[in-house]
Each structure stands twice: as structure tokens, then as C-alpha cells.
GROMACS .gro file of C-alpha atoms in nm:
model
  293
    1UNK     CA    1  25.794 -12.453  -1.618
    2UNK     CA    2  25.874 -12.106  -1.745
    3UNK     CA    3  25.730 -11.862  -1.484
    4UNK     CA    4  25.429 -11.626  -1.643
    5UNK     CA    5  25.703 -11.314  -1.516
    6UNK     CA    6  26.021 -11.440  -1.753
    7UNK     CA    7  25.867 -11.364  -2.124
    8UNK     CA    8  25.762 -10.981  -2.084
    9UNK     CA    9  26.070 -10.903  -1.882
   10UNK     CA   10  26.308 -11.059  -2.162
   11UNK     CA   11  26.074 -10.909  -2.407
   12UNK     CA   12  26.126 -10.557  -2.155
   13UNK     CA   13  26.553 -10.598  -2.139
   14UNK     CA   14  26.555 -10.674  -2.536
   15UNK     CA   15  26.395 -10.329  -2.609
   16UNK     CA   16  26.561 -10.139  -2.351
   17UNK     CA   17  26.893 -10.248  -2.505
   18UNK     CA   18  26.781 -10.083  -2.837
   19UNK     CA   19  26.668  -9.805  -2.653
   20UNK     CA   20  26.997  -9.717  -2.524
   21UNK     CA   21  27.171  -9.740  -2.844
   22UNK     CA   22  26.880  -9.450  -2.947
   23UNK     CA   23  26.969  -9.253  -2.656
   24UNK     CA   24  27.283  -9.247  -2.768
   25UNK     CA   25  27.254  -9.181  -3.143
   26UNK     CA   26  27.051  -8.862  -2.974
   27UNK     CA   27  27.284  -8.783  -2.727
   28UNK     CA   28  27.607  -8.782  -2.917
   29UNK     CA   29  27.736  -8.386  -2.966
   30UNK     CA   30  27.427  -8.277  -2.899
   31UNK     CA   31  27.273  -8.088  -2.642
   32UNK     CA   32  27.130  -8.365  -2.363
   33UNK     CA   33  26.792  -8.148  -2.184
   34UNK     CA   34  26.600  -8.080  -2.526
   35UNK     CA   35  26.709  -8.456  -2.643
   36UNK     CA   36  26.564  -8.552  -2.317
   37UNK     CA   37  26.290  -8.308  -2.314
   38UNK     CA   38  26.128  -8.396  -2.710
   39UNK     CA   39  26.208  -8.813  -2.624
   40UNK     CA   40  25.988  -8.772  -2.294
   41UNK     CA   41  25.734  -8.577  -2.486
   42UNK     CA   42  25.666  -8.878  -2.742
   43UNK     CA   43  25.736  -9.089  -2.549
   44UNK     CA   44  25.422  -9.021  -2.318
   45UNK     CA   45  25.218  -8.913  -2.615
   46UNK     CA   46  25.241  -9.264  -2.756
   47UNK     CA   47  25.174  -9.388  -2.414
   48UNK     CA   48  24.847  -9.169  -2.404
   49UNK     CA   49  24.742  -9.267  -2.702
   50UNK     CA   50  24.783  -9.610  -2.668
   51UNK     CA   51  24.584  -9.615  -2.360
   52UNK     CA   52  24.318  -9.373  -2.506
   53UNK     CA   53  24.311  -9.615  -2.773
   54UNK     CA   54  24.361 -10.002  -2.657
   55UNK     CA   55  24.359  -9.938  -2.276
   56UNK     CA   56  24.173  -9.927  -1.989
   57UNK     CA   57  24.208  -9.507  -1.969
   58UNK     CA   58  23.943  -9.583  -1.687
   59UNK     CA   59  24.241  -9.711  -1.464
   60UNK     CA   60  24.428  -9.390  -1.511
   61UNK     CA   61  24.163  -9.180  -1.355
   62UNK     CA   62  24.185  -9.232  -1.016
   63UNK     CA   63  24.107  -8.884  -0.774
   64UNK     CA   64  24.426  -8.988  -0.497
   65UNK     CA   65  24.591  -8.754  -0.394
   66UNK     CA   66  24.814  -8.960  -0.242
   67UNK     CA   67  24.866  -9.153  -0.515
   68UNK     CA   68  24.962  -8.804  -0.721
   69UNK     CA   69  25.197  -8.721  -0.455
   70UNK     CA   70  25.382  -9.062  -0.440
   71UNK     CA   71  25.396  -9.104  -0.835
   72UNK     CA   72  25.524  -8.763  -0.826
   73UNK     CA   73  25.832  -8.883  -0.560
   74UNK     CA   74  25.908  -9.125  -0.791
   75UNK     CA   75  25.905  -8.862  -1.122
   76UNK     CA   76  26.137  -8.674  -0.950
   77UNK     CA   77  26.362  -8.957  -0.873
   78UNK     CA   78  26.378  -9.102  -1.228
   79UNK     CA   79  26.457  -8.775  -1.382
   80UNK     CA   80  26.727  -8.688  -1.154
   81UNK     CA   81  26.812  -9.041  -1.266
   82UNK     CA   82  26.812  -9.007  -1.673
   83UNK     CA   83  26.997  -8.628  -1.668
   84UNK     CA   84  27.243  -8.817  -1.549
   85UNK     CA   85  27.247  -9.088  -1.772
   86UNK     CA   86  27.201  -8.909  -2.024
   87UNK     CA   87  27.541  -8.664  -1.993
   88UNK     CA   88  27.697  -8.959  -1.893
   89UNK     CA   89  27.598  -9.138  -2.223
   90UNK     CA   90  27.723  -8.870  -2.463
   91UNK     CA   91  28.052  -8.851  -2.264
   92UNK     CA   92  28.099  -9.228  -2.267
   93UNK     CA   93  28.163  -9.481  -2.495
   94UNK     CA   94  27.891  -9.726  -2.498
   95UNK     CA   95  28.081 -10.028  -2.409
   96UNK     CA   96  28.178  -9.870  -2.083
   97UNK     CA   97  27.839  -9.656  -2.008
   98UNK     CA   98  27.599  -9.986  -2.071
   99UNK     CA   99  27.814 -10.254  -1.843
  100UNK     CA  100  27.807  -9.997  -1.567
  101UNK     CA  101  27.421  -9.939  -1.592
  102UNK     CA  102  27.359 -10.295  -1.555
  103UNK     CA  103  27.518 -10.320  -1.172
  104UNK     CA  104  27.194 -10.202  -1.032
  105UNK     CA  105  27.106 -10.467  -0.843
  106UNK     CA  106  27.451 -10.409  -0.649
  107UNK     CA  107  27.366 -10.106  -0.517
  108UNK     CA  108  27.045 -10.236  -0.419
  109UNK     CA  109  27.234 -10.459  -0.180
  110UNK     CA  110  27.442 -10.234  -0.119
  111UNK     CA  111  27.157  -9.987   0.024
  112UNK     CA  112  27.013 -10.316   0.201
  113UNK     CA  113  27.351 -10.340   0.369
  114UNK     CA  114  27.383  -9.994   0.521
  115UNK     CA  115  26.993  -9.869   0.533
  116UNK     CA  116  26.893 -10.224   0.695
  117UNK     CA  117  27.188 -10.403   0.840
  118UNK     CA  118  27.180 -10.644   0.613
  119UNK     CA  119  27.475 -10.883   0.585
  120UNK     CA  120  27.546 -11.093   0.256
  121UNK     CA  121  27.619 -11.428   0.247
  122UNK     CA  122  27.888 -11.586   0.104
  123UNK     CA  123  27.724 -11.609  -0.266
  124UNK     CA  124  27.666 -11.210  -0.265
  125UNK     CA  125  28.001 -11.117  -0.114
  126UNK     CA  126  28.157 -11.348  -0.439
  127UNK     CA  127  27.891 -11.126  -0.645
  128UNK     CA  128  28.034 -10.838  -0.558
  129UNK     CA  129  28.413 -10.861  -0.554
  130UNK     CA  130  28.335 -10.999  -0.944
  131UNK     CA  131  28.114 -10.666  -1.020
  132UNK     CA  132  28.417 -10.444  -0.836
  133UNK     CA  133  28.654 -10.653  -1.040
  134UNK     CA  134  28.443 -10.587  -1.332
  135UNK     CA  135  28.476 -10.220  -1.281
  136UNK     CA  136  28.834 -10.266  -1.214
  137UNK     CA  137  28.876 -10.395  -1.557
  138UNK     CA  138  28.679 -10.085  -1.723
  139UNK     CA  139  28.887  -9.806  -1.507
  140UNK     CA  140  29.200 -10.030  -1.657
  141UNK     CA  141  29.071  -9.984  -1.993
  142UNK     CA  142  28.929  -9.646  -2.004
  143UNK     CA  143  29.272  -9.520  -1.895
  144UNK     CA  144  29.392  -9.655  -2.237
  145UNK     CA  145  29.114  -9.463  -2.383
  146UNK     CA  146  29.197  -9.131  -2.179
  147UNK     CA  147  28.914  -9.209  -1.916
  148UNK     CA  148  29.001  -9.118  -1.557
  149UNK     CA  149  28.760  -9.357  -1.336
  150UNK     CA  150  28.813  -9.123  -1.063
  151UNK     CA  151  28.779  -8.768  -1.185
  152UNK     CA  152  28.571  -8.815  -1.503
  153UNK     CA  153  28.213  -8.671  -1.550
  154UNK     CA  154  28.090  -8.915  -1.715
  155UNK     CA  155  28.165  -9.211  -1.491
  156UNK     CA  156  28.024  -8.998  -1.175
  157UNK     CA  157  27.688  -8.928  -1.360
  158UNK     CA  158  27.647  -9.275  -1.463
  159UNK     CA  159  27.760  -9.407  -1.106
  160UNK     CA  160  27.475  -9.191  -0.995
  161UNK     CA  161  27.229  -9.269  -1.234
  162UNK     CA  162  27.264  -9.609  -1.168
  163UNK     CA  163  27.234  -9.573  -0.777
  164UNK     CA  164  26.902  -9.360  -0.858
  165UNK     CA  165  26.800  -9.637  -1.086
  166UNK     CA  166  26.860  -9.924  -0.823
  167UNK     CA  167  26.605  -9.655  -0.560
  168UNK     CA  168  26.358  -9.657  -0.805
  169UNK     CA  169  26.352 -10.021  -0.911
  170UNK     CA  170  26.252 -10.035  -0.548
  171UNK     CA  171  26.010  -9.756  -0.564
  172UNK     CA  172  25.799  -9.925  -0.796
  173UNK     CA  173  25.775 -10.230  -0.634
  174UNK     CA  174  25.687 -10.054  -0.306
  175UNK     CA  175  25.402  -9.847  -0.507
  176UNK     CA  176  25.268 -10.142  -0.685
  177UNK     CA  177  25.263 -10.416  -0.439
  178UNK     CA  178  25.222 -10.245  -0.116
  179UNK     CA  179  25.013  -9.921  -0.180
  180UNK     CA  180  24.845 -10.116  -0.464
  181UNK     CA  181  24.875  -9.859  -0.722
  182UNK     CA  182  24.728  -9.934  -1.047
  183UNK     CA  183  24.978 -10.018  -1.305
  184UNK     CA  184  24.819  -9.744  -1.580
  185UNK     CA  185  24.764  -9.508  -1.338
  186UNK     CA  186  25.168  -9.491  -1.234
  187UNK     CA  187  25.295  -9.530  -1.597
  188UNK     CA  188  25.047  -9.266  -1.715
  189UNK     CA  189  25.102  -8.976  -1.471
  190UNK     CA  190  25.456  -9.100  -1.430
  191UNK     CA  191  25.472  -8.969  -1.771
  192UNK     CA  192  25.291  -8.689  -1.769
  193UNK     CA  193  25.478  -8.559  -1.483
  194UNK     CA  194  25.813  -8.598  -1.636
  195UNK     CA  195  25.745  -8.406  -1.920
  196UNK     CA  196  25.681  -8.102  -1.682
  197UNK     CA  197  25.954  -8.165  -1.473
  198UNK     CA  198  26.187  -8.220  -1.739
  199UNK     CA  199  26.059  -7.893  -1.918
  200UNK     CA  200  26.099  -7.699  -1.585
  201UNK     CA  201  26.490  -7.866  -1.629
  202UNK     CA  202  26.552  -7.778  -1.936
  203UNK     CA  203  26.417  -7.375  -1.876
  204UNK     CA  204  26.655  -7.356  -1.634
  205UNK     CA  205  26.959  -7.553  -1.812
  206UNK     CA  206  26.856  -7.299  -2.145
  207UNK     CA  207  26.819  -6.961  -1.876
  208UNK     CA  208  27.014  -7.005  -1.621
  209UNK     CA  209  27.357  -7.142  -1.765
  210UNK     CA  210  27.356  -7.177  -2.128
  211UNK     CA  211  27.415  -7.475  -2.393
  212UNK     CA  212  27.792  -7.567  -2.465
  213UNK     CA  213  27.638  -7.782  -2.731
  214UNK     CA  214  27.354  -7.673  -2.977
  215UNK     CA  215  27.064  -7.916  -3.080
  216UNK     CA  216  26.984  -8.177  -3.380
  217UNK     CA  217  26.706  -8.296  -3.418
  218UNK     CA  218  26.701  -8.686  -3.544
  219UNK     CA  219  26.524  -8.960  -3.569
  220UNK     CA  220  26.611  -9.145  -3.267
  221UNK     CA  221  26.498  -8.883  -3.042
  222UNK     CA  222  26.148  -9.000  -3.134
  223UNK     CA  223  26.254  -9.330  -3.096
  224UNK     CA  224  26.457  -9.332  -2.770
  225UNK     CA  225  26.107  -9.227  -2.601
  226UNK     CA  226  25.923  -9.455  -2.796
  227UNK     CA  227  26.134  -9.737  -2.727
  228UNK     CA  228  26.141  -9.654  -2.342
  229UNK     CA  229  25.789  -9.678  -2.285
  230UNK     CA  230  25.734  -9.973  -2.439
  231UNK     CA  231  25.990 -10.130  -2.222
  232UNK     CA  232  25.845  -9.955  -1.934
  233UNK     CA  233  25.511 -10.117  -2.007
  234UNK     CA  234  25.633 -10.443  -2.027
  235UNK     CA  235  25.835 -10.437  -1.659
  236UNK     CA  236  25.526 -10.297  -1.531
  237UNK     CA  237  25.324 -10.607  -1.634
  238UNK     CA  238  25.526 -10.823  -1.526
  239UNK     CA  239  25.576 -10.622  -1.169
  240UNK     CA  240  25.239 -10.617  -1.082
  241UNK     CA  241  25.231 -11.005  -1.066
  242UNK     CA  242  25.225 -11.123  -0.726
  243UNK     CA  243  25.520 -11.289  -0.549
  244UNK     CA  244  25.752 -11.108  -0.759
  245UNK     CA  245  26.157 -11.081  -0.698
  246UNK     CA  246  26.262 -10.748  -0.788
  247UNK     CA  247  26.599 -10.858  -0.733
  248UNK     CA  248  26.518 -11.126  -1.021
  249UNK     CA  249  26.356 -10.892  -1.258
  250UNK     CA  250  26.649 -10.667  -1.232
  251UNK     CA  251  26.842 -10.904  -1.301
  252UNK     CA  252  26.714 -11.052  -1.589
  253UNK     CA  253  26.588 -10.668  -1.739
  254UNK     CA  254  26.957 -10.539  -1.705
  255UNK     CA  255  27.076 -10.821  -1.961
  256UNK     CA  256  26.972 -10.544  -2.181
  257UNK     CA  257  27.313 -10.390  -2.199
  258UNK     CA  258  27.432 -10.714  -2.385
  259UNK     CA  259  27.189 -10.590  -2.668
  260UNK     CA  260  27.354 -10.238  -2.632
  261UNK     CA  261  27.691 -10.444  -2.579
  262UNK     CA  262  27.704 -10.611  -2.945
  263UNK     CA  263  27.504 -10.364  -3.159
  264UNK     CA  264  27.659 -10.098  -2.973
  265UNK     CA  265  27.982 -10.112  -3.001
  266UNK     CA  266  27.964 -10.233  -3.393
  267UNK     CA  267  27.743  -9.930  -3.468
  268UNK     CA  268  27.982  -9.639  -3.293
  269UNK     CA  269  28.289  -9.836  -3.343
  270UNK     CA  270  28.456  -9.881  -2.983
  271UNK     CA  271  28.764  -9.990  -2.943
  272UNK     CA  272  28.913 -10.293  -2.725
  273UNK     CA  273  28.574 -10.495  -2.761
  274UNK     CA  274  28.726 -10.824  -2.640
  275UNK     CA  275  28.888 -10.700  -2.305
  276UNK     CA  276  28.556 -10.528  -2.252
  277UNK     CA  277  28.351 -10.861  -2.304
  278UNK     CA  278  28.583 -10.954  -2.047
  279UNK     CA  279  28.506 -10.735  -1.799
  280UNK     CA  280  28.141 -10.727  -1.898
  281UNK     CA  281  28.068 -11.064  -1.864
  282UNK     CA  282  28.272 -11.027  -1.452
  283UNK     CA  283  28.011 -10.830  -1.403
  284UNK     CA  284  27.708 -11.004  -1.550
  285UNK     CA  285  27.818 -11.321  -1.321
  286UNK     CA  286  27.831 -11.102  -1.054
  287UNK     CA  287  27.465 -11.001  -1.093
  288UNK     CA  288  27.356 -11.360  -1.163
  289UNK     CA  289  27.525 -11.450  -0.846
  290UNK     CA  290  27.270 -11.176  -0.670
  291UNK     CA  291  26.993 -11.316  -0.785
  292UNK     CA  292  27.135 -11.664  -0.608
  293UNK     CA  293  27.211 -11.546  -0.314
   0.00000   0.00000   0.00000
């Protein structure tokens, strides 16, 4: 039997691999912080008025303070998370960026093994030699595409975005199932605050240092937020069910980047698609093999 969990989070991975082929539509030669900025901004108006509309606003207005202060912990963490993502995307191609993204649950081991002495077992130490071989393969073939693994930009921010990611997959599961945290409540002023914090960014970004690149609008700026919070909405459904794996959910939410994978890479044209696959599909064992172990 098909656990209740399994349909929203496929439903979650399929549009979170459509929104990263928005965010990168946006992203490419364009200035990243008001990309970011505008998507946030629709993105939580929809959210608003969906919730105005259909949902129980009642659950978003909750006088907490601690709740405030812990949603806003976790604001802070997911936008240091998506600035940079988001360089990271319009410095990558798409067929590297999206493979990388989807090693979270790696790092969440990973953090397991050095924050709580945690050591593997035989199935996650096989998981993870894949996933590094899997990265081998993309620093192999980003040379041949004038990517330096080491010294690039791009790879660091996405490295980091990723780890960031992997601490707030955590996060939420922390907030939802242990402080009890009402699902609306934490996607609403989750998105309220990052709008101001990612306003505050982009001040400072516009003030303090200048844009190298200037801003488009287009349509899939609109969309990229969209997109994001309805895939948000669906992994916070199915989080907030009890006896939940996050490493599971993780698992099965980050098949999203074979969405971004295929449409991807036909859409902006990347080259060496079938050594790629290769190296993808290393690493997409090697999360599987997680979730076993």
C-alpha cells in the first residue's frame, strides 16, 4: 500500500523541477537580487491569497513570539540558501547546477556524522563514494566545458546552497514535529519574512556594490515564485504527517532535478547530455542508497 506521504511529495519534486528551469530562464544574464526579490514577492502574494481565499487564514494568526522568532531563524537560513543558488544557477549550466542540488540528503549525513558521531553503515558509506563519484564525473566534464570544480563561483555557491538546503530540510521537520508549529502559520510568515529580508538584500547588493548585470523583467520571474510555493505547500503537507522520514522525503522531493534534467537541458541546449546522465544517475543511486541505509 502506497503510503498517504508518497503522492503530494511526487506531486511536490514534479513542480519543483519546473520551477528550477523558471529560475533559470530568470536568472540567465540577468541581475539575480531583483529576480529573486519580484519571484519572492508573488510568490507569497499568491500564497496570501490563496489562504485568504481557500484556507484556514485562522491558522496563520497565532500571537508566538517564539514561533516569530524561530520561523524567522529559518527565513534567514533559506535565503542565505537561494542567493546562492541563485548566482550559482545563472553561472551554471543546468545539467551540472540541478544534479548537484539533489545531494542534499548527503550532507545531511554528513552533518549527522560530525555534529552527532554518527557512523554509517556499510549501505551509506556505498551511498556516498557513488555521490563523490558522481561529482567526480561532473568536475571531469565541466573541465571540458571550461568549469574549474575547485575555483569556480558557481560550484562553491551551489555547494553551499545545497549544505543550507540539507539544514533547513531539518529545520522544518524540527519546527513542525517537535515545536508543533502549524503548517500555515510557518509557510505564511516564512514568506512574508523573506520578502523583507530579501528586500533588505537586495538594498544593499543595489547601494552598497553595484549591478554587473542590469535587469529583465520576464515571465518566469512570476512563475519561478509561483511555482515554488506551490511545491512548498505540498512538502509541507506531507511533513506534517506523523512518523515521517525526512531522509525519505528528501529523497524522493530531490528526484525533481530529473524533471530539470530532461527539459532542462533540451530547452538551454547543454552539451555532453549522455556522460551527464551518467554521472547523474551515480548520484541518484547514491541517494536511494541513503534512504536504505
Amino acid at each position: 500500500m502506497i503510503a498517504q506521504w508518497f503522492w503530494p511529495v511526487v506531486a511536490s519534486a514534479v513542480v519543483l523541477g519546473f520551477y528550477d528551469i523558471a529560475k533559470k530562464h530568470a536568472v540567465r544574464d540577468n541581475s539575480v537580487m531583483p529576480v529573486l526579490f519580484w519571484a519572492t514577492v508573488f510568490g507569497t502574494g499568491f500564497f496570501v491569497a490563496g489562504t485568504l481565499l481557500f484556507g484556514p487564514s485562522g491558522a496563520a494568526v497565532v500571537t508566538n513570539w517564539r514561533y516569530f522568532g524561530l520561523v524567522w531563524c529559518k527565513s534567514l537560513l533559506v535565503a542565505s540558501s537561494w542567493i546562492c543558488v541563485y548566482y550559482a544557477m545563472r553561472d551554471l549550466p543546468i545539467s551540472i547546477a540541478s544534479p548537484i542540488r539533489a545531494s542534499s540528503p548527503l550532507w545531511t549525513l554528513i552533518g549527522g556524522i560530525v555534529l552527532f558521531g554518527e557512523i554509517p553503515s556499510w549501505l551509506q558509506g556505498t551511498a556516498m563514494l557513488l555521490i563523490f563519484a558522481g561529482y567526480y564525473g561532473f568536475s571531469v566534464l565541466g573541465r571540458l566545458e571550461g568549469l574549474n570544480f575547485i575555483r569556480h563561483r558557481g560550484i562553491h555557491l551551489i555547494f553551499l546552497g545545497t549544505v543550507l538546503g540539507a539544514a533547513s530540510a531539518l529545520y522544518d521537520k524540527y519546527l513542525l514535529n517537535q515545536v508543533g508549529i502549524p503548517r500555515h502559520f510557518l509557510q505564511f510568515y516564512f514568506s512574508a519574512d523573506m520578502v523583507v529580508i530579501l528586500g533588505l538584500a537586495w538594498l544593499v547588493r543595489r547601494f552598497g556594490f553595484g549591478h554587473r548585470h542590469q535587469f529583465q523583467w520576464r515571465w518566469s520571474i512570476p512563475a519561478t515564485g509561483i511555482l515554488l510555493i506551490a511545491a512548498d505547500y505540498l512538502y509541507f503537507y506531507a511533513l506534517e504527517m506523523p512518523e515521517i522520514r525526512i531522509s525519505v522525503i528528501s529523497l524522493v522531493r530531490r528526484c525533481s532535478c530529473v524533471v530539470t534534467f530532461v527539459f532542462g537541458v533540451w530547452y538551454f541546449h547543454d552539451r555532453n547530455i549522455r556522460n551527464k546522465a551518467l554521472a547523474l544517475a551515480l548520484i541518484l543511486l547514491g541517494v536511494a542508497l541513503l534512504a536504505l541505509g
